[in-house]
Each structure stands twice: as structure tokens, then as C-alpha cells.
PDB file of C-alpha atoms and ligand atoms in Angstrom:
ATOM      1  CA  UNK X   1     115.042   9.481 -13.634  1.00 56.00           C
ATOM      2  CA  UNK X   2     111.986   9.660 -15.592  1.00 65.00           C
ATOM      3  CA  UNK X   3     109.957   7.168 -17.718  1.00 72.00           C
ATOM      4  CA  UNK X   4     111.617   4.838 -19.761  1.00 73.00           C
ATOM      5  CA  UNK X   5     110.849   5.639 -23.630  1.00 73.00           C
ATOM      6  CA  UNK X   6     108.052   2.889 -23.754  1.00 72.00           C
ATOM      7  CA  UNK X   7     105.774   4.877 -21.527  1.00 77.00           C
ATOM      8  CA  UNK X   8     105.590   7.969 -22.126  1.00 83.00           C
ATOM      9  CA  UNK X   9     102.359   9.864 -22.735  1.00 90.00           C
ATOM     10  CA  UNK X  10     103.108  13.264 -25.294  1.00 90.00           C
ATOM     11  CA  UNK X  11     104.027  15.994 -23.108  1.00 92.00           C
ATOM     12  CA  UNK X  12     106.350  13.411 -21.479  1.00 93.00           C
ATOM     13  CA  UNK X  13     108.047  12.084 -24.636  1.00 93.00           C
ATOM     14  CA  UNK X  14     108.728  16.186 -25.454  1.00 95.00           C
ATOM     15  CA  UNK X  15     109.918  16.696 -22.956  1.00 95.00           C
ATOM     16  CA  UNK X  16     112.410  14.035 -23.360  1.00 95.00           C
ATOM     17  CA  UNK X  17     112.792  15.577 -26.665  1.00 96.00           C
ATOM     18  CA  UNK X  18     114.065  18.921 -25.114  1.00 97.00           C
ATOM     19  CA  UNK X  19     116.225  17.155 -22.532  1.00 97.00           C
ATOM     20  CA  UNK X  20     117.800  14.846 -24.645  1.00 97.00           C
ATOM     21  CA  UNK X  21     118.026  17.696 -28.182  1.00 97.00           C
ATOM     22  CA  UNK X  22     119.682  20.216 -25.405  1.00 98.00           C
ATOM     23  CA  UNK X  23     122.693  17.070 -24.483  1.00 98.00           C
ATOM     24  CA  UNK X  24     123.050  16.184 -27.716  1.00 98.00           C
ATOM     25  CA  UNK X  25     123.538  19.651 -29.080  1.00 98.00           C
ATOM     26  CA  UNK X  26     126.247  20.944 -26.560  1.00 98.00           C
ATOM     27  CA  UNK X  27     128.061  17.584 -27.175  1.00 98.00           C
ATOM     28  CA  UNK X  28     127.923  17.262 -30.936  1.00 98.00           C
ATOM     29  CA  UNK X  29     129.533  21.146 -30.755  1.00 98.00           C
ATOM     30  CA  UNK X  30     132.004  19.556 -27.999  1.00 98.00           C
ATOM     31  CA  UNK X  31     132.687  17.273 -30.672  1.00 98.00           C
ATOM     32  CA  UNK X  32     132.983  19.162 -34.610  1.00 98.00           C
ATOM     33  CA  UNK X  33     134.149  23.345 -33.400  1.00 98.00           C
ATOM     34  CA  UNK X  34     137.764  21.882 -33.022  1.00 98.00           C
ATOM     35  CA  UNK X  35     137.945  20.664 -35.828  1.00 98.00           C
ATOM     36  CA  UNK X  36     136.023  23.127 -37.727  1.00 98.00           C
ATOM     37  CA  UNK X  37     137.203  26.666 -40.362  1.00 98.00           C
ATOM     38  CA  UNK X  38     135.674  30.367 -39.741  1.00 98.00           C
ATOM     39  CA  UNK X  39     133.895  31.446 -42.293  1.00 98.00           C
ATOM     40  CA  UNK X  40     136.219  32.439 -45.542  1.00 97.00           C
ATOM     41  CA  UNK X  41     136.820  36.094 -46.617  1.00 97.00           C
ATOM     42  CA  UNK X  42     134.067  35.496 -49.162  1.00 96.00           C
ATOM     43  CA  UNK X  43     131.374  34.124 -47.720  1.00 97.00           C
ATOM     44  CA  UNK X  44     132.601  36.527 -44.665  1.00 97.00           C
ATOM     45  CA  UNK X  45     131.887  39.096 -47.424  1.00 96.00           C
ATOM     46  CA  UNK X  46     128.595  38.214 -48.282  1.00 95.00           C
ATOM     47  CA  UNK X  47     127.628  37.694 -44.706  1.00 97.00           C
ATOM     48  CA  UNK X  48     128.492  40.613 -42.772  1.00 97.00           C
ATOM     49  CA  UNK X  49     126.293  42.795 -44.919  1.00 96.00           C
ATOM     50  CA  UNK X  50     123.735  41.375 -42.851  1.00 98.00           C
ATOM     51  CA  UNK X  51     124.845  39.602 -39.516  1.00 98.00           C
ATOM     52  CA  UNK X  52     127.357  41.783 -37.278  1.00 97.00           C
ATOM     53  CA  UNK X  53     131.248  41.129 -37.642  1.00 97.00           C
ATOM     54  CA  UNK X  54     130.810  40.116 -33.631  1.00 97.00           C
ATOM     55  CA  UNK X  55     128.612  37.007 -35.285  1.00 98.00           C
ATOM     56  CA  UNK X  56     130.140  35.656 -37.966  1.00 98.00           C
ATOM     57  CA  UNK X  57     133.259  35.782 -35.583  1.00 98.00           C
ATOM     58  CA  UNK X  58     132.246  33.398 -33.565  1.00 98.00           C
ATOM     59  CA  UNK X  59     130.738  30.963 -35.730  1.00 98.00           C
ATOM     60  CA  UNK X  60     132.874  27.993 -37.674  1.00 98.00           C
ATOM     61  CA  UNK X  61     131.816  25.328 -40.632  1.00 98.00           C
ATOM     62  CA  UNK X  62     132.196  21.872 -41.013  1.00 98.00           C
ATOM     63  CA  UNK X  63     131.386  19.255 -43.812  1.00 98.00           C
ATOM     64  CA  UNK X  64     131.003  16.486 -42.603  1.00 98.00           C
ATOM     65  CA  UNK X  65     129.814  12.918 -45.552  1.00 98.00           C
ATOM     66  CA  UNK X  66     126.607  13.484 -43.465  1.00 98.00           C
ATOM     67  CA  UNK X  67     124.301  15.062 -40.304  1.00 98.00           C
ATOM     68  CA  UNK X  68     123.989  11.921 -38.030  1.00 96.00           C
ATOM     69  CA  UNK X  69     120.319  11.353 -35.910  1.00 97.00           C
ATOM     70  CA  UNK X  70     121.370  11.723 -31.872  1.00 96.00           C
ATOM     71  CA  UNK X  71     122.252   8.396 -30.522  1.00 95.00           C
ATOM     72  CA  UNK X  72     118.841   8.859 -27.906  1.00 94.00           C
ATOM     73  CA  UNK X  73     116.740   7.961 -31.803  1.00 94.00           C
ATOM     74  CA  UNK X  74     117.505   4.221 -30.935  1.00 92.00           C
ATOM     75  CA  UNK X  75     115.673   4.158 -27.587  1.00 90.00           C
ATOM     76  CA  UNK X  76     112.807   6.011 -29.063  1.00 90.00           C
ATOM     77  CA  UNK X  77     113.176   2.456 -31.868  1.00 90.00           C
ATOM     78  CA  UNK X  78     113.661  -0.206 -29.641  1.00 89.00           C
ATOM     79  CA  UNK X  79     109.940   1.435 -27.891  1.00 87.00           C
ATOM     80  CA  UNK X  80     108.646   1.637 -30.519  1.00 89.00           C
ATOM     81  CA  UNK X  81     108.421   5.330 -31.576  1.00 89.00           C
ATOM     82  CA  UNK X  82     108.743   6.586 -34.906  1.00 88.00           C
ATOM     83  CA  UNK X  83     111.601   9.173 -36.239  1.00 89.00           C
ATOM     84  CA  UNK X  84     110.871  13.116 -34.906  1.00 90.00           C
ATOM     85  CA  UNK X  85     113.007  14.761 -37.907  1.00 93.00           C
ATOM     86  CA  UNK X  86     115.664  12.606 -40.039  1.00 95.00           C
ATOM     87  CA  UNK X  87     118.935  15.175 -40.000  1.00 96.00           C
ATOM     88  CA  UNK X  88     120.101  12.145 -41.902  1.00 96.00           C
ATOM     89  CA  UNK X  89     118.581  14.332 -45.499  1.00 97.00           C
ATOM     90  CA  UNK X  90     119.368  17.235 -44.356  1.00 97.00           C
ATOM     91  CA  UNK X  91     121.879  19.719 -45.836  1.00 98.00           C
ATOM     92  CA  UNK X  92     122.994  21.733 -42.829  1.00 98.00           C
ATOM     93  CA  UNK X  93     122.214  22.611 -39.288  1.00 98.00           C
ATOM     94  CA  UNK X  94     123.864  24.744 -36.530  1.00 98.00           C
ATOM     95  CA  UNK X  95     124.741  23.416 -32.775  1.00 98.00           C
ATOM     96  CA  UNK X  96     124.745  27.262 -31.395  1.00 98.00           C
ATOM     97  CA  UNK X  97     127.422  28.836 -33.323  1.00 98.00           C
ATOM     98  CA  UNK X  98     129.032  25.957 -35.032  1.00 98.00           C
ATOM     99  CA  UNK X  99     127.688  24.720 -38.338  1.00 98.00           C
ATOM    100  CA  UNK X 100     127.524  21.242 -40.183  1.00 98.00           C
ATOM    101  CA  UNK X 101     127.316  20.906 -43.909  1.00 98.00           C
ATOM    102  CA  UNK X 102     126.046  17.154 -45.353  1.00 98.00           C
ATOM    103  CA  UNK X 103     127.807  16.239 -48.011  1.00 97.00           C
ATOM    104  CA  UNK X 104     125.640  13.217 -48.671  1.00 97.00           C
ATOM    105  CA  UNK X 105     122.621  15.726 -49.256  1.00 97.00           C
ATOM    106  CA  UNK X 106     125.178  18.790 -50.603  1.00 96.00           C
ATOM    107  CA  UNK X 107     123.264  21.740 -52.064  1.00 97.00           C
ATOM    108  CA  UNK X 108     124.274  23.699 -55.131  1.00 96.00           C
ATOM    109  CA  UNK X 109     126.994  25.359 -55.683  1.00 94.00           C
ATOM    110  CA  UNK X 110     125.479  28.284 -55.963  1.00 94.00           C
ATOM    111  CA  UNK X 111     122.701  27.871 -52.948  1.00 96.00           C
ATOM    112  CA  UNK X 112     126.238  27.415 -50.346  1.00 97.00           C
ATOM    113  CA  UNK X 113     126.542  30.658 -48.941  1.00 97.00           C
ATOM    114  CA  UNK X 114     122.356  31.147 -48.887  1.00 97.00           C
ATOM    115  CA  UNK X 115     123.181  27.777 -46.532  1.00 98.00           C
ATOM    116  CA  UNK X 116     125.113  29.019 -44.442  1.00 98.00           C
ATOM    117  CA  UNK X 117     123.194  31.866 -44.430  1.00 98.00           C
ATOM    118  CA  UNK X 118     120.096  30.416 -43.255  1.00 98.00           C
ATOM    119  CA  UNK X 119     122.232  28.433 -40.883  1.00 98.00           C
ATOM    120  CA  UNK X 120     123.414  32.143 -39.303  1.00 98.00           C
ATOM    121  CA  UNK X 121     120.104  32.638 -39.133  1.00 98.00           C
ATOM    122  CA  UNK X 122     119.895  29.847 -35.827  1.00 98.00           C
ATOM    123  CA  UNK X 123     122.656  30.538 -34.738  1.00 98.00           C
ATOM    124  CA  UNK X 124     120.469  34.155 -34.120  1.00 98.00           C
ATOM    125  CA  UNK X 125     117.979  32.422 -32.221  1.00 98.00           C
ATOM    126  CA  UNK X 126     120.566  30.511 -30.366  1.00 98.00           C
ATOM    127  CA  UNK X 127     122.065  33.757 -29.181  1.00 98.00           C
ATOM    128  CA  UNK X 128     118.362  35.416 -29.015  1.00 97.00           C
ATOM    129  CA  UNK X 129     117.035  32.734 -26.512  1.00 97.00           C
ATOM    130  CA  UNK X 130     119.830  29.938 -25.623  1.00 98.00           C
ATOM    131  CA  UNK X 131     119.953  26.118 -25.683  1.00 98.00           C
ATOM    132  CA  UNK X 132     117.809  25.705 -23.499  1.00 98.00           C
ATOM    133  CA  UNK X 133     114.770  27.673 -24.944  1.00 97.00           C
ATOM    134  CA  UNK X 134     115.662  27.418 -28.325  1.00 98.00           C
ATOM    135  CA  UNK X 135     115.141  23.551 -28.347  1.00 98.00           C
ATOM    136  CA  UNK X 136     112.396  24.200 -26.443  1.00 97.00           C
ATOM    137  CA  UNK X 137     110.671  26.585 -29.763  1.00 97.00           C
ATOM    138  CA  UNK X 138     112.179  23.681 -32.018  1.00 96.00           C
ATOM    139  CA  UNK X 139     110.744  20.948 -30.266  1.00 95.00           C
ATOM    140  CA  UNK X 140     107.398  22.057 -29.040  1.00 95.00           C
ATOM    141  CA  UNK X 141     107.100  24.088 -31.957  1.00 95.00           C
ATOM    142  CA  UNK X 142     107.143  21.115 -34.686  1.00 94.00           C
ATOM    143  CA  UNK X 143     104.631  18.753 -31.825  1.00 94.00           C
ATOM    144  CA  UNK X 144     102.353  21.932 -32.771  1.00 94.00           C
ATOM    145  CA  UNK X 145     102.344  22.605 -36.317  1.00 92.00           C
ATOM    146  CA  UNK X 146     101.765  18.699 -37.067  1.00 91.00           C
ATOM    147  CA  UNK X 147     105.351  17.467 -36.533  1.00 91.00           C
ATOM    148  CA  UNK X 148     105.881  19.270 -40.215  1.00 92.00           C
ATOM    149  CA  UNK X 149     109.368  20.429 -40.210  1.00 94.00           C
ATOM    150  CA  UNK X 150     108.611  22.819 -42.666  1.00 94.00           C
ATOM    151  CA  UNK X 151     106.389  24.915 -39.923  1.00 95.00           C
ATOM    152  CA  UNK X 152     108.655  24.762 -37.135  1.00 96.00           C
ATOM    153  CA  UNK X 153     108.248  28.395 -36.517  1.00 97.00           C
ATOM    154  CA  UNK X 154     111.814  29.135 -35.971  1.00 98.00           C
ATOM    155  CA  UNK X 155     112.057  26.869 -39.299  1.00 97.00           C
ATOM    156  CA  UNK X 156     109.580  29.372 -40.923  1.00 97.00           C
ATOM    157  CA  UNK X 157     111.668  32.516 -39.948  1.00 98.00           C
ATOM    158  CA  UNK X 158     115.458  31.239 -41.096  1.00 98.00           C
ATOM    159  CA  UNK X 159     113.805  30.301 -44.577  1.00 98.00           C
ATOM    160  CA  UNK X 160     112.161  33.193 -44.796  1.00 97.00           C
ATOM    161  CA  UNK X 161     115.485  35.194 -43.435  1.00 98.00           C
ATOM    162  CA  UNK X 162     117.550  32.982 -46.139  1.00 97.00           C
ATOM    163  CA  UNK X 163     114.609  34.152 -48.879  1.00 97.00           C
ATOM    164  CA  UNK X 164     115.622  37.462 -48.519  1.00 97.00           C
ATOM    165  CA  UNK X 165     118.944  37.515 -48.455  1.00 97.00           C
ATOM    166  CA  UNK X 166     118.851  35.664 -51.407  1.00 96.00           C
ATOM    167  CA  UNK X 167     116.585  37.707 -53.668  1.00 95.00           C
ATOM    168  CA  UNK X 168     118.022  41.421 -51.732  1.00 90.00           C
ATOM    169  CA  UNK X 169     120.912  41.786 -54.264  1.00 86.00           C
ATOM    170  CA  UNK X 170     123.245  42.735 -51.468  1.00 81.00           C
ATOM    171  CA  UNK X 171     120.862  45.214 -50.245  1.00 90.00           C
ATOM    172  CA  UNK X 172     121.947  44.717 -47.025  1.00 94.00           C
ATOM    173  CA  UNK X 173     118.696  44.406 -43.506  1.00 96.00           C
ATOM    174  CA  UNK X 174     119.408  43.389 -40.148  1.00 97.00           C
ATOM    175  CA  UNK X 175     119.076  39.824 -39.467  1.00 98.00           C
ATOM    176  CA  UNK X 176     119.618  40.202 -35.463  1.00 98.00           C
ATOM    177  CA  UNK X 177     116.712  42.694 -35.562  1.00 98.00           C
ATOM    178  CA  UNK X 178     114.519  40.483 -37.763  1.00 98.00           C
ATOM    179  CA  UNK X 179     114.780  37.455 -36.140  1.00 98.00           C
ATOM    180  CA  UNK X 180     114.662  39.435 -32.313  1.00 98.00           C
ATOM    181  CA  UNK X 181     111.086  41.111 -34.241  1.00 97.00           C
ATOM    182  CA  UNK X 182     109.785  37.275 -35.355  1.00 97.00           C
ATOM    183  CA  UNK X 183     110.380  35.931 -32.032  1.00 97.00           C
ATOM    184  CA  UNK X 184     108.794  38.211 -30.230  1.00 96.00           C
ATOM    185  CA  UNK X 185     105.808  38.250 -32.230  1.00 93.00           C
ATOM    186  CA  UNK X 186     105.063  34.747 -31.019  1.00 84.00           C
ATOM    187  CA  UNK X 187     105.848  35.900 -27.687  1.00 75.00           C
ATOM    188  CA  UNK X 188     108.657  33.838 -27.876  1.00 53.00           C
ATOM    189  CA  UNK X 189     111.250  36.254 -26.367  1.00 44.00           C
ATOM    190  CA  UNK X 190     109.115  36.168 -23.320  1.00 43.00           C
TER     191      UNK X 190
HETATM  192 ZN1   ZN B 201     117.236  25.426 -40.781  1.00 61.40          ZN
END
């Protein structure tokens, strides 16, 4: 048993978020994956120029009314700790190989494939790092970059790659190699 939420210093809070975050991702994946769909043929056709078929074939997508915040946020709130990231406003999220798309924060139809590409970059990051290290880098990156969502290195990489995808006009690049290179350049793949 660790300290309760109310007794934690910042380092303990980050460890709490990592431990609970890992379990949340596992739970959410198990909850949603059975009712999620494979990529549609038109999505697959666009993504396969950038991501290996073996990766794409494992991806599942599910549209949900809203992305819920983790249940452990209630314990944080009771302890007077402000919400780390508000997932309810997010358009998409990836639990390893299982992507949720939000209706409440839905992107325009013209951006729908780009969003799936973005989430697929997180799927590649999970594959490269494993679940535990992905969550650890996400949480510690968030803390190290001023608790700003947009500055989280794993997000910066995914956003830069989805921008490159959007401007590529279908000219292929190896997204997995790009993900690996970016992780290694920060010493993150060690
Ligand atoms: Zn993202």
C-alpha cells in the first residue's frame, strides 16, 4: 500500500498516475476491443502507405459518445488534486491497439482519417515501448513539459507525423521508423 492520494508529494503522484494509468489502459482495452471494428477498406488503403499491414490488421476502432475520464480521478478530486488531463474533450485515444473516437469532440469528416493516423502513431509507440514504458513516458513527459498536453513528447511526435501524413499527398514514408527515430533521439528507446 502506498500513500493515499491526499498524502502524496509530486513524485508519488506521478508514480500513482503511472500505476493507475497502466491498469486503466488495460481495462479500457479489454472493455472496448470486443465491440470495436477493424479499419475500413478506405482507411486501410490510405494508412497502408505509411504503416505495416501487420500493425494495421491489429488495430480496432470504436466510436463512443465521449471518452470518459479514469475512475481514479474521483480519488484525486477528493484529495483536492486537480484533474491531470481532461479526456472528455479529446477527439480520440488509443489503448495499445484499440482506438476510441469521440462523438462529443468529433473532428470534421475531412479530418477523420488523419485522426486515425494520429492514433495509429500512438499504437506504434506502444509497440516500441511496451505498455508500462509508454505510460511512464507519457506521464513523466507531461510533468517535465509544464503539465501541458500539447508539449508531451509522445504527443508532439504523433502530431508532427499526422501533419506530415496530411501534407504528403499520399507520398509514403515509414511511420514506424520515424517513431523509433524520434524515441531514440530523446534517449527514450533505451
Ligand atoms: Zn495523441
